[in-house]
Each structure stands twice: as C-alpha cells, then as structure tokens.
PDB file of C-alpha atoms in Angstrom:
ATOM      1  CA  MET A   1      48.728  11.406  43.834  1.00 48.00           C
ATOM      2  CA  ASP A   2      46.846   8.730  41.958  1.00 56.00           C
ATOM      3  CA  PHE A   3      47.689   8.348  38.282  1.00 55.00           C
ATOM      4  CA  PHE A   4      44.168   7.335  37.258  1.00 45.00           C
ATOM      5  CA  THR A   5      41.384   9.564  38.497  1.00 46.00           C
ATOM      6  CA  ALA A   6      37.658   9.613  37.820  1.00 55.00           C
ATOM      7  CA  PRO A   7      36.377  12.452  35.627  1.00 58.00           C
ATOM      8  CA  PRO A   8      34.581  15.329  37.357  1.00 68.00           C
ATOM      9  CA  ALA A   9      30.817  15.143  37.713  1.00 64.00           C
ATOM     10  CA  ARG A  10      28.852  16.594  34.861  1.00 61.00           C
ATOM     11  CA  ASP A  11      26.970  19.798  35.334  1.00 59.00           C
ATOM     12  CA  ARG A  12      23.412  18.494  35.109  1.00 57.00           C
ATOM     13  CA  ASP A  13      21.907  21.884  35.890  1.00 55.00           C
ATOM     14  CA  ARG A  14      22.736  23.314  32.488  1.00 51.00           C
ATOM     15  CA  GLU A  15      19.869  24.193  30.204  1.00 51.00           C
ATOM     16  CA  PRO A  16      19.473  21.565  27.455  1.00 49.00           C
ATOM     17  CA  GLU A  17      20.331  22.683  23.953  1.00 48.00           C
ATOM     18  CA  GLU A  18      17.352  23.611  21.834  1.00 52.00           C
ATOM     19  CA  GLU A  19      16.231  20.621  19.796  1.00 57.00           C
ATOM     20  CA  ARG A  20      16.472  21.130  16.073  1.00 69.00           C
ATOM     21  CA  THR A  21      13.485  19.987  14.071  1.00 78.00           C
ATOM     22  CA  LEU A  22      14.508  18.596  10.722  1.00 81.00           C
ATOM     23  CA  PRO A  23      12.928  20.570   7.878  1.00 89.00           C
ATOM     24  CA  PRO A  24      10.708  18.371   5.679  1.00 91.00           C
ATOM     25  CA  TRP A  25      12.879  18.833   2.592  1.00 91.00           C
ATOM     26  CA  LEU A  26      15.826  17.173   4.392  1.00 90.00           C
ATOM     27  CA  GLY A  27      14.015  14.008   5.466  1.00 92.00           C
ATOM     28  CA  PRO A  28      10.900  12.443   6.949  1.00 94.00           C
ATOM     29  CA  PRO A  29       9.667  13.585  10.372  1.00 93.00           C
ATOM     30  CA  ASP A  30      10.870  11.477  13.306  1.00 92.00           C
ATOM     31  CA  THR A  31       7.552  11.538  15.144  1.00 93.00           C
ATOM     32  CA  VAL A  32       5.174  10.633  12.316  1.00 96.00           C
ATOM     33  CA  LEU A  33       4.149   7.144  11.254  1.00 97.00           C
ATOM     34  CA  GLY A  34       4.069   7.164   7.464  1.00 97.00           C
ATOM     35  CA  ARG A  35       1.764   5.007   5.347  1.00 97.00           C
ATOM     36  CA  ILE A  36       3.332   2.276   3.205  1.00 97.00           C
ATOM     37  CA  VAL A  37       2.388   2.118  -0.486  1.00 97.00           C
ATOM     38  CA  ASP A  38       3.151  -0.986  -2.537  1.00 97.00           C
ATOM     39  CA  ILE A  39       4.589   0.038  -5.911  1.00 97.00           C
ATOM     40  CA  SER A  40       6.580  -2.939  -7.262  1.00 96.00           C
ATOM     41  CA  ARG A  41       7.721  -1.279 -10.485  1.00 97.00           C
ATOM     42  CA  THR A  42      10.803  -2.544 -12.297  1.00 97.00           C
ATOM     43  CA  LEU A  43      12.970   0.422 -13.225  1.00 98.00           C
ATOM     44  CA  PHE A  44      15.487  -1.648 -15.202  1.00 97.00           C
ATOM     45  CA  ARG A  45      16.080  -5.314 -15.928  1.00 96.00           C
ATOM     46  CA  SER A  46      18.648  -7.251 -17.921  1.00 91.00           C
ATOM     47  CA  GLU A  47      19.932 -10.815 -17.736  1.00 89.00           C
ATOM     48  CA  ALA A  48      22.459  -9.737 -15.120  1.00 86.00           C
ATOM     49  CA  LEU A  49      20.855  -6.856 -13.200  1.00 90.00           C
ATOM     50  CA  ALA A  50      17.463  -5.771 -11.845  1.00 95.00           C
ATOM     51  CA  ILE A  51      16.543  -2.435 -10.227  1.00 96.00           C
ATOM     52  CA  VAL A  52      13.093  -2.327  -8.625  1.00 97.00           C
ATOM     53  CA  LEU A  53      11.126   0.416  -6.871  1.00 98.00           C
ATOM     54  CA  THR A  54       9.421  -1.806  -4.312  1.00 97.00           C
ATOM     55  CA  SER A  55       7.451   0.634  -2.163  1.00 97.00           C
ATOM     56  CA  ALA A  56       7.106   4.114  -0.754  1.00 97.00           C
ATOM     57  CA  ILE A  57       6.376   5.421   2.724  1.00 97.00           C
ATOM     58  CA  ALA A  58       4.178   8.487   2.405  1.00 98.00           C
ATOM     59  CA  PHE A  59       4.413  11.380   4.861  1.00 97.00           C
ATOM     60  CA  PRO A  60       2.485  14.662   4.905  1.00 96.00           C
ATOM     61  CA  GLU A  61       5.167  16.527   2.962  1.00 95.00           C
ATOM     62  CA  GLY A  62       7.223  13.892   1.170  1.00 96.00           C
ATOM     63  CA  ALA A  63       7.802  10.220   0.445  1.00 97.00           C
ATOM     64  CA  LYS A  64      10.568   7.759   1.199  1.00 97.00           C
ATOM     65  CA  LEU A  65      11.225   5.490  -1.793  1.00 97.00           C
ATOM     66  CA  ASP A  66      12.597   1.972  -1.265  1.00 96.00           C
ATOM     67  CA  ILE A  67      14.715   0.630  -4.129  1.00 95.00           C
ATOM     68  CA  ARG A  68      16.221  -2.855  -4.383  1.00 94.00           C
ATOM     69  CA  ILE A  69      19.090  -3.764  -6.689  1.00 91.00           C
ATOM     70  CA  ALA A  70      20.006  -7.371  -7.491  1.00 90.00           C
ATOM     71  CA  ALA A  71      22.701  -8.830  -9.740  1.00 86.00           C
ATOM     72  CA  ARG A  72      23.497 -12.394 -10.755  1.00 83.00           C
ATOM     73  CA  PRO A  73      26.284 -14.042 -12.744  1.00 76.00           C
ATOM     74  CA  VAL A  74      25.497 -14.848 -16.351  1.00 72.00           C
ATOM     75  CA  GLU A  75      27.115 -17.070 -18.931  1.00 66.00           C
ATOM     76  CA  GLY A  76      30.567 -15.876 -19.869  1.00 62.00           C
ATOM     77  CA  VAL A  77      31.291 -14.169 -16.537  1.00 65.00           C
ATOM     78  CA  ASN A  78      34.051 -15.970 -14.642  1.00 61.00           C
ATOM     79  CA  LYS A  79      34.451 -15.940 -10.867  1.00 66.00           C
ATOM     80  CA  GLU A  80      37.143 -13.252 -10.868  1.00 65.00           C
ATOM     81  CA  THR A  81      35.016 -10.898 -12.965  1.00 64.00           C
ATOM     82  CA  TRP A  82      31.992 -11.615 -10.780  1.00 63.00           C
ATOM     83  CA  TRP A  83      33.799 -10.646  -7.571  1.00 63.00           C
ATOM     84  CA  GLU A  84      35.239  -7.554  -9.206  1.00 68.00           C
ATOM     85  CA  ARG A  85      31.689  -6.612 -10.147  1.00 70.00           C
ATOM     86  CA  ARG A  86      30.537  -7.240  -6.588  1.00 68.00           C
ATOM     87  CA  ASP A  87      33.267  -5.009  -5.145  1.00 68.00           C
ATOM     88  CA  LEU A  88      32.428  -2.292  -7.626  1.00 72.00           C
ATOM     89  CA  MET A  89      28.744  -2.410  -6.755  1.00 72.00           C
ATOM     90  CA  PHE A  90      29.356  -2.132  -3.015  1.00 65.00           C
ATOM     91  CA  GLU A  91      32.196   0.367  -3.125  1.00 63.00           C
ATOM     92  CA  ARG A  92      31.235   2.589  -6.017  1.00 53.00           C
ATOM     93  CA  SER A  93      27.438   2.683  -6.101  1.00 50.00           C
ATOM     94  CA  HIS A  94      27.801   5.571  -3.637  1.00 53.00           C
ATOM     95  CA  HIS A  95      30.797   6.988  -5.470  1.00 54.00           C
ATOM     96  CA  ARG A  96      31.423  10.626  -4.659  1.00 58.00           C
ATOM     97  CA  PHE A  97      31.348  13.239  -7.360  1.00 60.00           C
ATOM     98  CA  ARG A  98      32.357  16.861  -7.518  1.00 63.00           C
ATOM     99  CA  PRO A  99      30.114  19.672  -8.758  1.00 62.00           C
ATOM    100  CA  GLY A 100      31.165  21.056 -12.107  1.00 64.00           C
ATOM    101  CA  ARG A 101      32.815  17.825 -13.228  1.00 70.00           C
ATOM    102  CA  SER A 102      31.468  15.073 -15.431  1.00 78.00           C
ATOM    103  CA  LEU A 103      29.895  12.165 -13.612  1.00 83.00           C
ATOM    104  CA  GLU A 104      31.959   9.010 -13.639  1.00 84.00           C
ATOM    105  CA  ASP A 105      30.338   5.884 -15.032  1.00 84.00           C
ATOM    106  CA  GLU A 106      30.428   4.226 -11.593  1.00 83.00           C
ATOM    107  CA  VAL A 107      27.971   6.749 -10.158  1.00 84.00           C
ATOM    108  CA  LEU A 108      24.483   5.274  -9.730  1.00 89.00           C
ATOM    109  CA  ARG A 109      21.903   7.993 -10.485  1.00 91.00           C
ATOM    110  CA  PHE A 110      18.207   8.214  -9.680  1.00 94.00           C
ATOM    111  CA  GLY A 111      15.788  10.979 -10.553  1.00 94.00           C
ATOM    112  CA  VAL A 112      12.148  11.985 -10.804  1.00 96.00           C
ATOM    113  CA  ARG A 113      10.333  13.992 -13.483  1.00 95.00           C
ATOM    114  CA  PHE A 114       6.941  15.591 -12.873  1.00 94.00           C
ATOM    115  CA  PRO A 115       4.303  16.396 -15.523  1.00 92.00           C
ATOM    116  CA  ASP A 116       4.936  20.146 -15.159  1.00 90.00           C
ATOM    117  CA  GLY A 117       8.568  19.647 -16.167  1.00 90.00           C
ATOM    118  CA  GLY A 118       9.980  19.822 -12.649  1.00 90.00           C
ATOM    119  CA  LYS A 119      12.707  17.313 -11.924  1.00 93.00           C
ATOM    120  CA  ALA A 120      15.134  16.285  -9.197  1.00 92.00           C
ATOM    121  CA  THR A 121      18.060  13.857  -9.121  1.00 93.00           C
ATOM    122  CA  THR A 122      20.374  12.307  -6.576  1.00 90.00           C
ATOM    123  CA  VAL A 123      23.323  14.099  -8.177  1.00 88.00           C
ATOM    124  CA  ASP A 124      21.906  17.623  -7.901  1.00 84.00           C
ATOM    125  CA  GLY A 125      23.978  18.260  -4.792  1.00 72.00           C
ATOM    126  CA  GLY A 126      21.050  18.894  -2.421  1.00 69.00           C
ATOM    127  CA  PRO A 127      20.025  22.157  -0.764  1.00 69.00           C
ATOM    128  CA  ARG A 128      22.726  24.521   0.490  1.00 68.00           C
ATOM    129  CA  HIS A 129      22.285  26.645   3.583  1.00 65.00           C
ATOM    130  CA  ASP A 130      25.850  27.590   4.674  1.00 70.00           C
ATOM    131  CA  GLY A 131      25.218  26.546   8.266  1.00 71.00           C
ATOM    132  CA  GLU A 132      22.111  28.699   8.619  1.00 75.00           C
ATOM    133  CA  TRP A 133      19.402  27.235  10.862  1.00 75.00           C
ATOM    134  CA  PRO A 134      16.655  26.817  10.135  1.00 72.00           C
ATOM    135  CA  PRO A 135      17.798  26.587   6.525  1.00 79.00           C
ATOM    136  CA  PRO A 136      15.793  28.508   3.929  1.00 84.00           C
ATOM    137  CA  ARG A 137      13.072  26.568   2.146  1.00 87.00           C
ATOM    138  CA  PRO A 138      14.313  25.509  -1.302  1.00 86.00           C
ATOM    139  CA  ASP A 139      12.252  25.714  -4.461  1.00 86.00           C
ATOM    140  CA  GLY A 140      12.207  21.943  -4.876  1.00 80.00           C
ATOM    141  CA  PRO A 141      11.618  19.285  -5.868  1.00 93.00           C
ATOM    142  CA  LEU A 142      14.482  17.442  -4.171  1.00 94.00           C
ATOM    143  CA  LEU A 143      15.578  13.803  -4.284  1.00 94.00           C
ATOM    144  CA  GLN A 144      18.246  12.661  -1.853  1.00 92.00           C
ATOM    145  CA  GLN A 145      19.616   9.384  -0.579  1.00 89.00           C
ATOM    146  CA  HIS A 146      18.269   8.798   2.903  1.00 85.00           C
ATOM    147  CA  GLY A 147      19.602   5.632   4.466  1.00 72.00           C
ATOM    148  CA  GLY A 148      19.866   2.236   2.891  1.00 63.00           C
ATOM    149  CA  GLY A 149      22.986   1.094   1.118  1.00 58.00           C
ATOM    150  CA  GLY A 150      23.211  -2.185   2.982  1.00 57.00           C
ATOM    151  CA  GLY A 151      23.134  -5.471   1.173  1.00 57.00           C
ATOM    152  CA  SER A 152      24.771  -8.825   0.680  1.00 61.00           C
ATOM    153  CA  GLY A 153      26.751 -10.621  -1.951  1.00 61.00           C
ATOM    154  CA  GLY A 154      27.914 -14.156  -2.611  1.00 62.00           C
ATOM    155  CA  ASP A 155      28.708 -16.483  -5.456  1.00 64.00           C
ATOM    156  CA  ARG A 156      25.205 -16.391  -6.933  1.00 73.00           C
ATOM    157  CA  LEU A 157      23.586 -13.094  -6.002  1.00 79.00           C
ATOM    158  CA  ILE A 158      24.368  -9.505  -5.068  1.00 81.00           C
ATOM    159  CA  SER A 159      21.685  -7.347  -3.476  1.00 83.00           C
ATOM    160  CA  LEU A 160      21.670  -3.690  -2.469  1.00 85.00           C
ATOM    161  CA  ASN A 161      19.084  -1.464  -0.833  1.00 89.00           C
ATOM    162  CA  TRP A 162      18.656   2.267  -1.494  1.00 90.00           C
ATOM    163  CA  LYS A 163      16.254   4.608   0.270  1.00 94.00           C
ATOM    164  CA  LEU A 164      15.509   7.979  -1.299  1.00 96.00           C
ATOM    165  CA  TRP A 165      13.693  10.960   0.182  1.00 96.00           C
ATOM    166  CA  LEU A 166      11.449  12.788  -2.298  1.00 97.00           C
ATOM    167  CA  TRP A 167      10.218  16.258  -1.376  1.00 96.00           C
ATOM    168  CA  PRO A 168       7.575  17.506  -1.827  1.00 95.00           C
ATOM    169  CA  LEU A 169       4.965  14.810  -2.392  1.00 94.00           C
ATOM    170  CA  PRO A 170       4.585  13.861  -6.050  1.00 93.00           C
ATOM    171  CA  PRO A 171       1.485  15.146  -7.852  1.00 89.00           C
ATOM    172  CA  ALA A 172      -1.731  13.141  -7.571  1.00 91.00           C
ATOM    173  CA  GLY A 173      -1.190  11.595 -10.975  1.00 92.00           C
ATOM    174  CA  PRO A 174       1.497   9.844 -13.022  1.00 95.00           C
ATOM    175  CA  PHE A 175       5.124  10.917 -12.665  1.00 96.00           C
ATOM    176  CA  GLU A 176       8.365   9.322 -13.839  1.00 97.00           C
ATOM    177  CA  VAL A 177      11.269   7.759 -11.980  1.00 97.00           C
ATOM    178  CA  ALA A 178      14.608   7.728 -13.810  1.00 96.00           C
ATOM    179  CA  VAL A 179      17.696   5.566 -13.352  1.00 95.00           C
ATOM    180  CA  GLU A 180      21.075   5.453 -15.079  1.00 94.00           C
ATOM    181  CA  TRP A 181      24.253   3.498 -14.277  1.00 91.00           C
ATOM    182  CA  PRO A 182      26.698   3.430 -17.205  1.00 89.00           C
ATOM    183  CA  ALA A 183      29.241   1.177 -15.485  1.00 83.00           C
ATOM    184  CA  PHE A 184      26.619  -1.587 -15.415  1.00 86.00           C
ATOM    185  CA  ASP A 185      25.142  -0.917 -18.862  1.00 88.00           C
ATOM    186  CA  VAL A 186      22.031   0.776 -17.497  1.00 93.00           C
ATOM    187  CA  PRO A 187      21.003   3.505 -19.964  1.00 95.00           C
ATOM    188  CA  LEU A 188      18.871   6.464 -18.951  1.00 95.00           C
ATOM    189  CA  THR A 189      15.509   4.781 -18.357  1.00 96.00           C
ATOM    190  CA  PHE A 190      12.172   6.309 -17.274  1.00 97.00           C
ATOM    191  CA  THR A 191       9.350   4.404 -15.575  1.00 97.00           C
ATOM    192  CA  GLU A 192       5.879   5.799 -14.881  1.00 97.00           C
ATOM    193  CA  VAL A 193       4.681   5.614 -11.272  1.00 96.00           C
ATOM    194  CA  ASP A 194       1.232   6.346  -9.815  1.00 95.00           C
ATOM    195  CA  GLY A 195       1.596   9.471  -7.696  1.00 96.00           C
ATOM    196  CA  ALA A 196      -2.086   9.415  -6.760  1.00 96.00           C
ATOM    197  CA  ALA A 197      -1.585   6.361  -4.540  1.00 96.00           C
ATOM    198  CA  ILE A 198       1.285   8.060  -2.703  1.00 97.00           C
ATOM    199  CA  ALA A 199      -0.646  11.315  -2.267  1.00 96.00           C
ATOM    200  CA  ALA A 200      -3.673   9.426  -0.936  1.00 97.00           C
ATOM    201  CA  ALA A 201      -1.551   7.443   1.505  1.00 97.00           C
ATOM    202  CA  ALA A 202       0.024  10.635   2.835  1.00 97.00           C
ATOM    203  CA  GLU A 203      -3.386  11.693   4.133  1.00 96.00           C
ATOM    204  CA  HIS A 204      -3.304   8.688   6.475  1.00 97.00           C
ATOM    205  CA  ALA A 205       0.124   9.432   7.993  1.00 97.00           C
ATOM    206  CA  ARG A 206      -0.287  10.042  11.708  1.00 96.00           C
ATOM    207  CA  PRO A 207       1.897  11.479  14.479  1.00 95.00           C
ATOM    208  CA  TYR A 208       2.900   9.116  17.267  1.00 95.00           C
ATOM    209  CA  TRP A 209       1.434  11.545  19.813  1.00 92.00           C
ATOM    210  CA  PRO A 210      -1.470  13.982  19.348  1.00 82.00           C
TER     211      PRO A 210
END
C-alpha cells in the first residue's frame, strides 16, 4: 500500500450553500459602486500628529469614511522614543477593550454625533445577534472599523489608514465627527462635516449589474 495517496474526489453534485447577503448596518454592499466625496477635514493637528478625514464613499444606506493618521518627530524626541511611539501606534491603535471596563489611553476612538442627539462610536461594541441570521436590524446609528489599518513608518514619518463604516447615511446637513486618543495627547475633539454632500452622492451609487 502506498504511503501517500491522493485525496478522494470532491462531491461536486452537492447543492451550494445559500449565499448570505451582508446587512447594510454591517458594511457596504459588495455589488454596488459607491460615489466618492472629497471631505479633507482635519480632525486634529499638533506639531507631532495629524488626523484627517480625507473622503467618504457614499452608498444607498451608509458611508465608508477614510481617515489618515500621520506622525512626525519633533524637537526633544530622541530616536528611541520615536520608535517606541511608532510601535505603539501600529500595535495599540487597534487595542482591544472589554465591555464594562474603562478604556485604556492607547485606544484610538472615533465617533459621530447627529443634530438630533444620536451618536455612535467605534467603542460601542457593535450590533449583537447571537449567531442569528439574518441578524435583527439595530436602532442605529452605528460606526465600526471596516478595513484599513495598514500604513508605514520610518525615521521621519509614520502613517496609518483607518476606514470606518457609518450606518445609516448621515442627515442631509451638518453633523460632527469626534476623535480622542489620550496616549497621544489627543483630547476629545469635534469637527463639523457636511452631511448633505454625502447624502447627495449616495443617490448616484449604482449596482454593478442591473
């Protein structure tokens, strides 16, 4: 008997598993081309750090927000401190937290606040559905990290990229984007953003196929 044998042929006659369509509150649709909106609003800036909301991709029921983070060495920061800062930014910007406990200073937090008082943050924990599918529709709004996190870092610059999914679409008027990052001396800061431009762009999102 041979020691190495080929695996048995797969049963290709089986019925394919039913495809699960991602609910809109969990992320953008895979088969829709969203419309890009230039925003270019600085959420926070100091001599050492800048956090910028560069753009949004508007979909019929939500928007994907693109955020860039850049840091540079400043006077008084030696090379050892700089590289420690770099490691902290890459390793701890996505630092996990546990519900019911105080957030650690290393946790980078984003949020939105609507004119009617509704708000959502990246540390809310997201919707819970206990494995139920399709999951029940939450009350909203929701703001969740959705991709991004890549970046680069060297002797002169550190850059990170965050992508956030906001559901539902913001109101067709001003709303606020919040950021806070105590470990990097970023206080709770609110910046007004034009929701009308995002809402208008969402009307031009189109499916790949009719």
